CSV table of C-alpha atoms and ligand atoms in Angstrom, one decimal:
chain,number,residue,atom,x,y,z
A,1,MET,CA,136.4,94.5,21.9
A,2,PRO,CA,139.3,95.7,23.1
A,3,GLU,CA,140.5,98.2,25.8
A,4,HIS,CA,141.2,100.4,23.7
A,5,PRO,CA,139.4,101.6,20.7
A,6,SER,CA,142.1,102.2,18.5
A,7,PHE,CA,143.4,98.5,18.7
A,8,ASP,CA,142.1,95.4,16.6
A,9,ALA,CA,143.1,92.8,19.2
A,10,ASP,CA,145.0,93.1,22.8
A,11,VAL,CA,147.6,90.4,20.4
A,12,LEU,CA,148.4,89.8,16.5
A,13,ILE,CA,149.8,86.5,16.1
A,14,VAL,CA,151.8,86.5,12.9
A,15,GLY,CA,151.2,82.9,11.8
A,16,ALA,CA,148.0,80.0,12.2
A,17,GLY,CA,151.1,77.8,12.4
A,18,PRO,CA,150.4,74.5,15.3
A,19,ALA,CA,152.4,77.3,18.3
A,20,GLY,CA,150.0,80.3,16.4
A,21,LEU,CA,147.2,78.5,17.2
A,22,ALA,CA,147.9,77.4,20.1
A,23,LEU,CA,149.0,80.9,21.8
A,24,ALA,CA,145.5,82.3,20.4
A,25,ALA,CA,143.5,79.3,21.8
A,26,ALA,CA,145.8,80.4,25.2
A,27,LEU,CA,145.1,83.9,25.1
A,28,ALA,CA,141.6,83.8,24.2
A,29,ASP,CA,140.9,80.9,27.6
A,30,ALA,CA,143.1,83.8,29.0
A,31,GLY,CA,140.5,86.6,28.4
A,32,GLN,CA,142.6,88.8,26.3
A,33,ARG,CA,142.1,89.2,22.6
A,34,ALA,CA,143.6,87.1,20.2
A,35,LEU,CA,144.4,89.0,15.8
A,36,VAL,CA,145.9,85.9,13.6
A,37,LEU,CA,147.4,86.8,10.8
A,38,GLU,CA,148.2,84.4,8.1
A,39,ARG,CA,149.2,83.7,4.5
A,40,GLN,CA,147.7,80.4,4.3
A,41,PRO,CA,144.3,80.2,2.4
A,42,ARG,CA,141.6,79.2,5.1
A,43,GLU,CA,141.3,75.7,3.3
A,44,ALA,CA,144.6,74.9,3.9
A,45,LEU,CA,144.7,75.3,7.3
A,46,ALA,CA,140.9,74.1,8.1
A,47,ASN,CA,142.4,70.8,6.1
A,48,PRO,CA,145.8,70.7,6.5
A,49,ALA,CA,147.0,68.0,3.9
A,50,GLU,CA,149.6,64.9,5.5
A,51,ASP,CA,153.5,66.4,5.3
A,52,GLY,CA,155.0,63.4,6.7
A,53,ARG,CA,156.0,64.8,10.4
A,54,GLU,CA,154.8,62.6,13.7
A,55,ILE,CA,155.1,64.8,16.4
A,56,ALA,CA,156.4,63.6,19.9
A,57,LEU,CA,155.5,64.7,22.4
A,58,THR,CA,155.6,65.1,25.8
A,59,HIS,CA,153.4,64.5,29.0
A,60,ARG,CA,154.0,68.2,30.0
A,61,ALA,CA,153.5,68.9,26.4
A,62,ARG,CA,149.9,66.8,26.4
A,63,GLY,CA,148.6,68.3,29.6
A,64,ILE,CA,149.2,71.8,27.4
A,65,LEU,CA,146.7,70.5,25.0
A,66,GLN,CA,144.5,68.8,27.5
A,67,ARG,CA,144.1,72.1,28.4
A,68,LEU,CA,143.2,73.4,24.8
A,69,GLY,CA,140.6,71.0,24.8
A,70,TRP,CA,143.4,69.9,21.3
A,71,TRP,CA,143.7,66.3,22.6
A,72,GLU,CA,140.1,65.8,22.8
A,73,ARG,CA,140.0,66.0,19.5
A,74,LEU,CA,142.5,63.5,18.7
A,75,SER,CA,140.9,60.4,17.6
A,76,ALA,CA,142.2,57.2,19.0
A,77,ASP,CA,144.1,56.5,15.7
A,78,ASP,CA,146.2,59.4,15.6
A,79,VAL,CA,147.9,58.9,18.6
A,80,ALA,CA,150.7,56.0,18.8
A,81,PRO,CA,152.3,55.5,22.5
A,82,LEU,CA,156.0,56.2,22.5
A,83,ASN,CA,156.9,53.2,25.0
A,84,GLU,CA,160.3,52.5,24.3
A,85,ALA,CA,163.4,53.9,22.3
A,86,ARG,CA,165.7,51.7,21.2
A,87,VAL,CA,169.7,53.5,19.2
A,88,ALA,CA,171.8,51.6,17.6
A,89,ASP,CA,175.4,52.8,15.6
A,90,GLY,CA,177.0,51.1,12.7
A,91,GLU,CA,176.1,47.6,12.4
A,92,ALA,CA,175.9,47.1,16.8
A,93,PRO,CA,172.9,46.0,17.9
A,94,ALA,CA,171.2,48.2,20.1
A,95,ARG,CA,173.2,49.7,22.3
A,96,LEU,CA,170.9,51.6,24.4
A,97,ARG,CA,167.3,51.5,25.8
A,98,PHE,CA,165.5,53.9,27.4
A,99,GLY,CA,161.8,53.6,28.6
A,100,PRO,CA,161.6,50.0,29.3
A,101,GLY,CA,159.7,49.3,32.5
A,102,THR,CA,158.3,53.2,33.5
A,103,LYS,CA,155.6,53.1,34.1
A,104,ALA,CA,153.3,55.5,31.5
A,105,PRO,CA,154.6,55.9,28.4
A,106,LEU,CA,158.1,58.1,27.1
A,107,GLY,CA,155.4,60.2,25.1
A,108,TRP,CA,153.2,60.3,22.1
A,109,LEU,CA,153.8,60.5,18.6
A,110,VAL,CA,150.3,62.9,16.7
A,111,PRO,CA,150.9,63.6,13.0
A,112,ASN,CA,151.5,67.0,12.4
A,113,HIS,CA,148.6,67.6,10.2
A,114,ARG,CA,146.1,66.4,12.6
A,115,LEU,CA,147.8,68.4,15.4
A,116,ARG,CA,147.7,71.5,13.0
A,117,ALA,CA,143.8,70.3,12.4
A,118,VAL,CA,142.2,70.0,15.7
A,119,GLY,CA,144.4,73.1,16.5
A,120,TRP,CA,142.4,75.2,13.4
A,121,ALA,CA,139.3,73.9,15.2
A,122,ALA,CA,140.1,74.5,18.5
A,123,ALA,CA,140.5,78.2,17.6
A,124,SER,CA,137.5,79.0,15.4
A,125,SER,CA,135.1,77.6,18.2
A,126,ARG,CA,136.5,80.0,21.1
A,127,PRO,CA,134.9,83.7,20.3
A,128,ARG,CA,137.5,86.2,21.7
A,129,LEU,CA,140.0,84.4,18.9
A,130,THR,CA,139.6,85.7,14.9
A,131,ILE,CA,141.6,84.5,11.8
A,132,GLU,CA,142.2,86.8,8.8
A,133,THR,CA,143.6,84.3,6.3
A,134,GLY,CA,145.2,84.5,2.6
A,135,VAL,CA,147.1,87.6,4.5
A,136,GLU,CA,150.8,88.4,4.7
A,137,VAL,CA,152.5,90.8,7.2
A,138,THR,CA,154.8,92.7,5.4
A,139,ALA,CA,156.1,95.7,8.4
A,140,LEU,CA,156.0,96.4,11.3
A,141,ALA,CA,156.4,99.2,13.5
A,142,ARG,CA,156.1,99.7,17.3
A,143,ASP,CA,155.4,102.9,19.3
A,144,ASP,CA,155.8,103.7,23.5
A,145,ALA,CA,151.6,103.1,22.7
A,146,GLY,CA,151.0,100.2,20.6
A,147,ALA,CA,152.9,98.0,17.8
A,148,THR,CA,151.0,98.0,14.2
A,149,VAL,CA,151.7,95.4,11.8
A,150,THR,CA,151.0,96.2,8.2
A,151,LEU,CA,150.1,94.0,5.2
A,152,ALA,CA,150.6,92.9,2.1
A,153,ASP,CA,147.6,94.8,0.7
A,154,GLY,CA,148.9,97.5,2.6
A,155,SER,CA,146.2,97.7,5.0
A,156,GLN,CA,147.0,97.5,8.8
A,157,ARG,CA,146.2,96.1,12.0
A,158,ARG,CA,147.4,97.2,15.8
A,159,ALA,CA,147.2,96.0,18.8
A,160,PRO,CA,149.5,96.6,22.5
A,161,LEU,CA,152.0,92.9,21.3
A,162,VAL,CA,152.7,91.4,18.4
A,163,VAL,CA,154.3,87.5,18.6
A,164,ALA,CA,155.8,86.2,15.7
A,165,ALA,CA,155.2,82.8,15.6
A,166,ASP,CA,156.1,82.4,11.4
A,167,SER,CA,159.0,79.8,11.3
A,168,ARG,CA,162.7,79.3,11.9
A,169,PHE,CA,162.7,81.9,8.8
A,170,SER,CA,160.4,84.3,10.1
A,171,ALA,CA,160.3,87.1,8.8
A,172,THR,CA,158.7,89.7,11.1
A,173,ARG,CA,161.8,88.6,13.5
A,174,ARG,CA,163.2,90.4,10.7
A,175,LEU,CA,161.9,93.0,10.7
A,176,ALA,CA,161.6,93.5,15.4
A,177,GLY,CA,165.3,94.0,14.0
A,178,ILE,CA,165.9,90.6,15.8
A,179,GLY,CA,168.8,88.4,14.4
A,180,ALA,CA,169.2,84.9,14.6
A,181,ALA,CA,172.3,81.8,15.4
A,182,LEU,CA,171.3,79.5,11.9
A,183,ARG,CA,172.9,76.3,11.7
A,184,ASP,CA,172.6,74.4,8.6
A,185,PHE,CA,173.5,70.8,9.1
A,186,GLY,CA,173.9,70.7,5.2
A,187,ARG,CA,171.6,67.8,5.8
A,188,SER,CA,168.3,66.3,4.9
A,189,VAL,CA,165.6,64.6,6.0
A,190,VAL,CA,163.4,62.2,3.5
A,191,VAL,CA,160.3,61.0,5.7
A,192,GLY,CA,157.8,57.5,4.6
A,193,ARG,CA,155.4,55.6,5.8
A,194,VAL,CA,156.6,52.1,5.7
A,195,ALA,CA,153.7,48.9,6.9
A,196,HIS,CA,154.7,45.9,8.3
A,197,ALA,CA,153.6,42.8,9.5
A,198,GLN,CA,155.3,42.7,12.9
A,199,ALA,CA,154.4,45.0,15.5
A,200,ASN,CA,156.6,48.3,16.6
A,201,ASP,CA,155.6,47.1,20.3
A,202,GLY,CA,155.8,51.1,20.3
A,203,ILE,CA,159.4,51.1,19.8
A,204,ALA,CA,160.8,54.1,18.4
A,205,TRP,CA,164.8,52.7,16.4
A,206,GLU,CA,167.1,55.7,15.9
A,207,CYS,CA,170.2,53.2,13.8
A,208,PHE,CA,173.0,55.8,13.0
A,209,ARG,CA,174.5,54.0,10.1
A,210,HIS,CA,177.6,55.4,8.3
A,211,GLY,CA,176.3,57.4,5.5
A,212,HIS,CA,173.0,58.1,6.6
A,213,THR,CA,171.1,57.0,10.2
A,214,LEU,CA,167.9,56.2,10.0
A,215,ALA,CA,164.6,56.8,12.7
A,216,LEU,CA,161.5,53.9,12.0
A,217,LEU,CA,159.2,55.9,14.7
A,218,PRO,CA,155.7,53.6,16.1
A,219,MET,CA,152.8,54.7,14.1
A,220,ASN,CA,149.3,52.9,14.7
A,221,GLY,CA,147.8,50.0,12.1
A,222,GLY,CA,150.9,48.9,11.7
A,223,CYS,CA,153.1,51.0,10.3
A,224,SER,CA,155.9,53.3,10.9
A,225,SER,CA,157.4,56.2,10.2
A,226,ALA,CA,161.0,56.7,8.3
A,227,VAL,CA,162.9,59.0,8.6
A,228,VAL,CA,166.4,59.3,6.8
A,229,THR,CA,168.7,61.4,7.6
A,230,ILE,CA,171.4,62.2,4.4
A,231,PRO,CA,173.8,64.7,3.3
A,232,SER,CA,171.6,67.4,1.1
A,233,GLU,CA,173.1,66.2,-2.5
A,234,GLN,CA,171.7,62.8,-1.8
A,235,ALA,CA,168.3,63.8,-1.3
A,236,PRO,CA,166.8,64.1,-4.9
A,237,GLU,CA,168.7,59.8,-5.9
A,238,TRP,CA,166.4,59.4,-2.6
A,239,LEU,CA,163.0,61.1,-3.5
A,240,ALA,CA,163.2,59.7,-7.1
A,241,LEU,CA,163.0,55.6,-5.7
A,242,ASP,CA,160.0,54.1,-6.0
A,243,ASP,CA,158.1,52.6,-3.2
A,244,ALA,CA,159.8,49.4,-3.2
A,245,GLY,CA,163.5,50.9,-4.1
A,246,PHE,CA,162.4,53.3,-0.7
A,247,ALA,CA,160.9,50.0,1.2
A,248,ALA,CA,163.9,48.5,0.4
A,249,ARG,CA,167.0,50.7,1.7
A,250,VAL,CA,164.9,51.4,4.7
A,251,GLN,CA,164.6,47.5,5.0
A,252,ALA,CA,168.4,47.0,4.8
A,253,ALA,CA,169.2,50.3,7.1
A,254,SER,CA,166.9,49.3,10.2
A,255,GLY,CA,168.9,45.7,10.3
A,256,GLY,CA,165.2,43.9,9.9
A,257,VAL,CA,164.4,44.9,13.1
A,258,LEU,CA,160.6,45.5,12.0
A,259,GLY,CA,161.0,42.1,9.1
A,260,LYS,CA,159.8,42.8,5.7
A,261,LEU,CA,158.8,47.0,4.7
A,262,HIS,CA,156.5,47.7,2.4
A,263,ALA,CA,155.9,51.7,1.5
A,264,ALA,CA,152.2,52.9,2.5
A,265,GLY,CA,152.4,56.7,1.6
A,266,PRO,CA,154.1,59.3,0.1
A,267,ARG,CA,158.1,60.6,0.5
A,268,HIS,CA,158.6,64.2,1.9
A,269,HIS,CA,161.6,66.4,2.3
A,270,TYR,CA,163.1,68.8,5.3
A,271,PRO,CA,166.1,70.6,4.8
A,272,LEU,CA,167.8,70.1,8.1
A,273,VAL,CA,168.6,74.2,9.7
A,274,GLY,CA,169.1,74.9,13.6
A,275,VAL,CA,167.3,78.0,14.0
A,276,TYR,CA,168.5,80.0,17.7
A,277,ALA,CA,167.0,83.9,18.2
A,278,ARG,CA,169.8,86.5,20.0
A,279,ARG,CA,166.3,87.3,21.5
A,280,PHE,CA,162.8,86.4,21.9
A,281,VAL,CA,161.7,89.5,23.1
A,282,GLY,CA,161.8,93.5,22.3
A,283,PRO,CA,159.4,96.1,22.5
A,284,ARG,CA,156.2,95.0,22.2
A,285,PHE,CA,157.3,92.3,20.3
A,286,ALA,CA,157.6,88.4,21.4
A,287,LEU,CA,158.2,85.3,19.6
A,288,VAL,CA,156.9,82.0,19.4
A,289,GLY,CA,157.5,78.9,18.2
A,290,ASP,CA,160.3,78.4,15.8
A,291,ALA,CA,160.5,81.8,15.4
A,292,ALA,CA,162.5,81.5,18.7
A,293,VAL,CA,164.2,78.3,18.5
A,294,GLY,CA,163.9,75.9,15.6
A,295,MET,CA,165.4,72.1,16.4
A,296,HIS,CA,167.1,69.2,14.6
A,297,PRO,CA,163.9,66.4,14.9
A,298,VAL,CA,166.1,64.4,16.4
A,299,THR,CA,165.7,64.7,19.9
A,300,ALA,CA,161.9,65.9,18.8
A,301,HIS,CA,161.5,68.8,20.9
A,302,GLY,CA,160.4,71.2,18.6
A,303,PHE,CA,156.2,71.9,18.8
A,304,ASN,CA,157.1,70.8,22.3
A,305,PHE,CA,159.4,73.7,23.1
A,306,GLY,CA,156.3,75.8,21.4
A,307,LEU,CA,154.3,74.6,23.4
A,308,TYR,CA,156.2,75.3,26.6
A,309,GLY,CA,156.4,78.7,25.6
A,310,VAL,CA,153.0,79.6,24.3
A,311,GLU,CA,152.2,78.1,28.5
A,312,VAL,CA,155.0,80.6,29.7
A,313,LEU,CA,154.3,83.7,28.1
A,314,VAL,CA,151.2,83.5,28.4
A,315,ARG,CA,151.6,82.8,32.4
A,316,GLU,CA,153.6,85.7,32.2
A,317,LEU,CA,151.5,88.3,30.4
A,318,GLN,CA,148.4,87.2,32.9
A,319,ARG,CA,150.9,87.7,36.1
A,320,HIS,CA,151.4,91.2,35.1
A,321,ARG,CA,148.1,91.9,34.0
A,322,GLY,CA,148.3,91.0,30.3
A,323,ALA,CA,149.3,92.4,27.3
A,324,ALA,CA,148.2,96.1,27.4
A,325,GLY,CA,149.2,96.4,30.9
A,326,ALA,CA,152.3,98.7,32.4
A,327,ASP,CA,154.0,95.6,32.7
A,328,LEU,CA,154.4,94.0,29.6
A,329,PRO,CA,158.6,94.9,29.6
A,330,ARG,CA,158.6,92.6,32.8
A,331,ALA,CA,156.1,89.6,31.5
A,332,LEU,CA,158.5,89.7,28.3
A,333,ALA,CA,161.5,89.8,30.0
A,334,ALA,CA,160.2,86.9,32.2
A,335,TYR,CA,159.4,84.9,29.6
A,336,GLU,CA,163.0,85.3,27.9
A,337,ALA,CA,164.5,84.3,30.9
A,338,GLU,CA,162.2,81.3,31.5
A,339,HIS,CA,162.0,80.3,28.2
A,340,ARG,CA,165.7,80.6,26.7
A,341,ARG,CA,166.8,78.6,30.4
A,342,THR,CA,164.6,75.9,29.3
A,343,THR,CA,165.4,75.6,25.9
A,344,TRP,CA,169.2,76.5,25.0
A,345,PRO,CA,170.7,73.9,27.3
A,346,ILE,CA,168.8,71.0,24.9
A,347,TYR,CA,169.6,73.2,21.6
A,348,GLN,CA,173.4,72.8,22.1
A,349,GLY,CA,172.3,69.5,23.4
A,350,THR,CA,171.2,68.3,20.2
A,351,ASN,CA,173.3,69.9,17.9
A,352,ALA,CA,176.7,68.3,20.3
A,353,VAL,CA,174.9,64.9,19.2
A,354,VAL,CA,173.7,65.4,15.7
A,355,SER,CA,177.6,66.4,15.2
A,356,LEU,CA,178.9,63.6,16.8
A,357,PHE,CA,176.6,60.9,15.0
A,358,THR,CA,176.0,62.9,11.5
A,359,ASP,CA,179.9,62.8,11.4
A,360,ASP,CA,182.2,60.4,9.6
A,361,ARG,CA,185.4,60.9,9.8
A,362,PRO,CA,187.5,57.8,11.7
A,363,LEU,CA,187.8,59.5,15.5
A,364,ALA,CA,183.4,60.3,15.0
A,365,ARG,CA,183.3,56.2,14.5
A,366,VAL,CA,185.5,55.3,16.8
A,367,LEU,CA,183.8,57.9,19.8
A,368,ARG,CA,180.2,57.2,18.8
A,369,PRO,CA,180.3,53.4,19.9
A,370,ALA,CA,182.1,54.4,22.8
A,371,VAL,CA,179.6,57.2,23.8
A,372,LEU,CA,177.0,54.5,23.8
A,373,ALA,CA,178.8,51.7,25.3
A,374,LEU,CA,179.8,54.8,27.8
A,375,ALA,CA,176.2,55.0,28.5
A,376,GLY,CA,174.8,51.4,28.5
A,377,GLN,CA,176.9,50.0,30.2
A,378,ALA,CA,178.7,52.1,33.6
A,379,PRO,CA,175.8,52.4,36.3
A,380,GLY,CA,176.4,55.4,36.7
A,381,LEU,CA,176.2,57.4,33.7
A,382,ARG,CA,173.8,55.2,32.7
A,383,THR,CA,171.1,56.1,35.7
A,384,VAL,CA,172.3,59.9,34.9
A,385,VAL,CA,171.8,59.8,30.7
A,386,ARG,CA,168.7,57.6,30.9
A,387,GLY,CA,167.4,60.0,33.6
A,388,LEU,CA,168.2,62.6,31.8
A,389,ILE,CA,166.4,61.6,28.4
A,390,THR,CA,163.3,59.9,30.0
A,391,ARG,CA,162.6,63.5,32.2
A,392,GLN,CA,163.4,65.6,29.4
A,393,LEU,CA,160.9,63.0,27.2
A,394,THR,CA,158.2,62.6,29.2
A,395,GLY,CA,158.7,66.6,30.2
A,396,GLN,CA,159.5,66.7,34.1
A,397,PRO,CA,162.2,68.5,35.6
A,398,GLN,CA,165.9,68.1,35.1
A,399,TRP,CA,166.3,67.5,38.5
A,400,ALA,CA,163.2,66.3,40.0
B,501,FAD,C1,160.5,66.3,9.5
B,501,FAD,C2,160.9,66.6,11.2
B,501,FAD,C3,159.6,66.6,12.8
B,501,FAD,C4,159.6,66.9,13.2
B,501,FAD,N1,159.2,66.1,15.1
B,501,FAD,C5,158.9,66.7,15.4
B,501,FAD,C6,158.7,65.8,16.6
B,501,FAD,O1,158.8,64.3,17.2
B,501,FAD,N2,158.8,66.8,18.0
B,501,FAD,C7,158.3,67.7,18.0
B,501,FAD,O2,158.2,68.9,19.1
B,501,FAD,N3,158.8,68.8,17.2
B,501,FAD,C8,158.7,67.6,15.8
B,501,FAD,N4,159.7,68.9,14.7
B,501,FAD,C9,158.8,70.3,14.8
B,501,FAD,C10,157.8,71.1,14.7
B,501,FAD,O3,157.0,70.3,13.4
B,501,FAD,C11,158.0,71.9,14.5
B,501,FAD,O4,158.6,73.2,15.9
B,501,FAD,C12,156.4,72.9,14.8
B,501,FAD,O5,155.6,72.7,13.6
B,501,FAD,C13,156.7,74.2,14.5
B,501,FAD,O6,155.4,75.3,14.2
B,501,FAD,P1,155.4,77.0,14.0
B,501,FAD,O7,153.7,77.2,14.3
B,501,FAD,O8,155.9,77.4,15.0
B,501,FAD,O9,156.1,76.9,12.8
B,501,FAD,P2,155.1,77.2,11.4
B,501,FAD,O10,154.1,75.9,11.3
B,501,FAD,O11,156.6,76.6,10.5
B,501,FAD,O12,154.4,77.9,11.0
B,501,FAD,C14,154.1,79.1,10.5
B,501,FAD,C15,153.5,79.8,9.4
B,501,FAD,O13,153.4,81.4,9.8
B,501,FAD,C16,153.0,81.9,8.7
B,501,FAD,N5,153.0,82.6,8.2
B,501,FAD,C17,155.3,82.3,7.4
B,501,FAD,N6,155.7,84.1,7.3
B,501,FAD,C18,154.4,84.8,7.9
B,501,FAD,C19,153.9,86.5,7.0
B,501,FAD,N7,154.7,86.8,6.6
B,501,FAD,N8,152.4,87.2,7.4
B,501,FAD,C20,151.5,85.5,7.7
B,501,FAD,N9,152.0,84.3,8.0
B,501,FAD,C21,152.7,84.0,7.8
B,501,FAD,C22,153.0,80.2,7.4
B,501,FAD,O14,152.6,80.1,6.4
B,501,FAD,C23,153.4,79.2,8.4
B,501,FAD,O15,152.1,78.7,8.7
B,501,FAD,C24,159.5,68.2,13.9
B,501,FAD,C25,160.0,69.0,11.7
B,501,FAD,C26,160.4,68.7,11.0
B,501,FAD,C27,160.8,68.9,9.9
């Protein structure tokens, strides 16, 4: 039982997505009781459907997943090494390459539904952790002693701290009076698995073509995930393509880097909206995961940032004597400062890269090859750009 008899847990977590489940497990391991409130039914969480997202994970993220016991639950088939990334612009061949020659992979790609499945299994095995499914949080109230959430059925749950992990469009964030900067890119991604006879060698391709971009992410079993970014009004046309039509378009956009392609699964569609919360904390309240920072997927940081936030929040709660301690405001302030320092430059940098590489106006089309050529050929700049990106991918400190 939590220390205070009127509390249902030490921490209430809204949302059992990957970030909420990771936080709940980390809190349980730190001796705190977590109660997760999730509106989806239990079956959808225990056996999540394939959703087309291949999540690129950094070395730091893998370390966190190992400590949480998620990594060991993944099978060898689930984890594809990311050995190298190549960037091409327009019809030009690859201008920029990251990773070849590094001893360890840049990172690993794992299907999102597998992460969610192992996150659920790992959470379910922890005695200090409870998950209520099929419940929706509709109200939040806070006082000096604790925070209370009201569910759609009118019942209430109370704890010293509430953490919202309820997606980038977090309703709980709004209930806490925290605004967010939303950036609607006016674009969507259509993702689908493609099979090819040629080996992908763990290489990720980012092809900036005129009118759309294509990423090919290496998977196991002779497959890659094709991620096509297009103006949102073109999404219905891409989604209406049959297997052969989709594979032919992706193959053309790829410039044939993987030879002949065949569709190897259904297509999924995600509108692209970046979100950055104005604050990550409030009285007896914090945001983690996409509810704090919802990234454009091109730099593959979203869930990585979610895990970094979990690590920092739990560390600061431990350092300041838990969620029920008098030092809770200090713990939350320390989390806010560190997570903002980690995420803000990358959030802004990602948005700037997206703007430059998805802009088809003449100036941007001239600038793009120039930026890539400069980054690829000027030895000093190349070292800096590659070093920064490689460190970012591998989760090392920027100036190590
Ligand atoms: C195409 C694509 C590719 C991506 N690639 C990468 C990548 O390579 N690397 C990477 O790190 N990240 C990547 N991401 C981002 C990553 O998928 C997200 O960062 C991550 O899934 C967010 O997890 P979350 O738990 O914060 O939110 P979510 O997964 O959105 O979970 C939120 C949960 O809260 C629940 N919920 C919502 N409201 C309520 C309520 N009121 N009451 C109760 N429950 C509620 C929802 O049902 C849901 O289960 C990608 C995203 C996309 C779209």
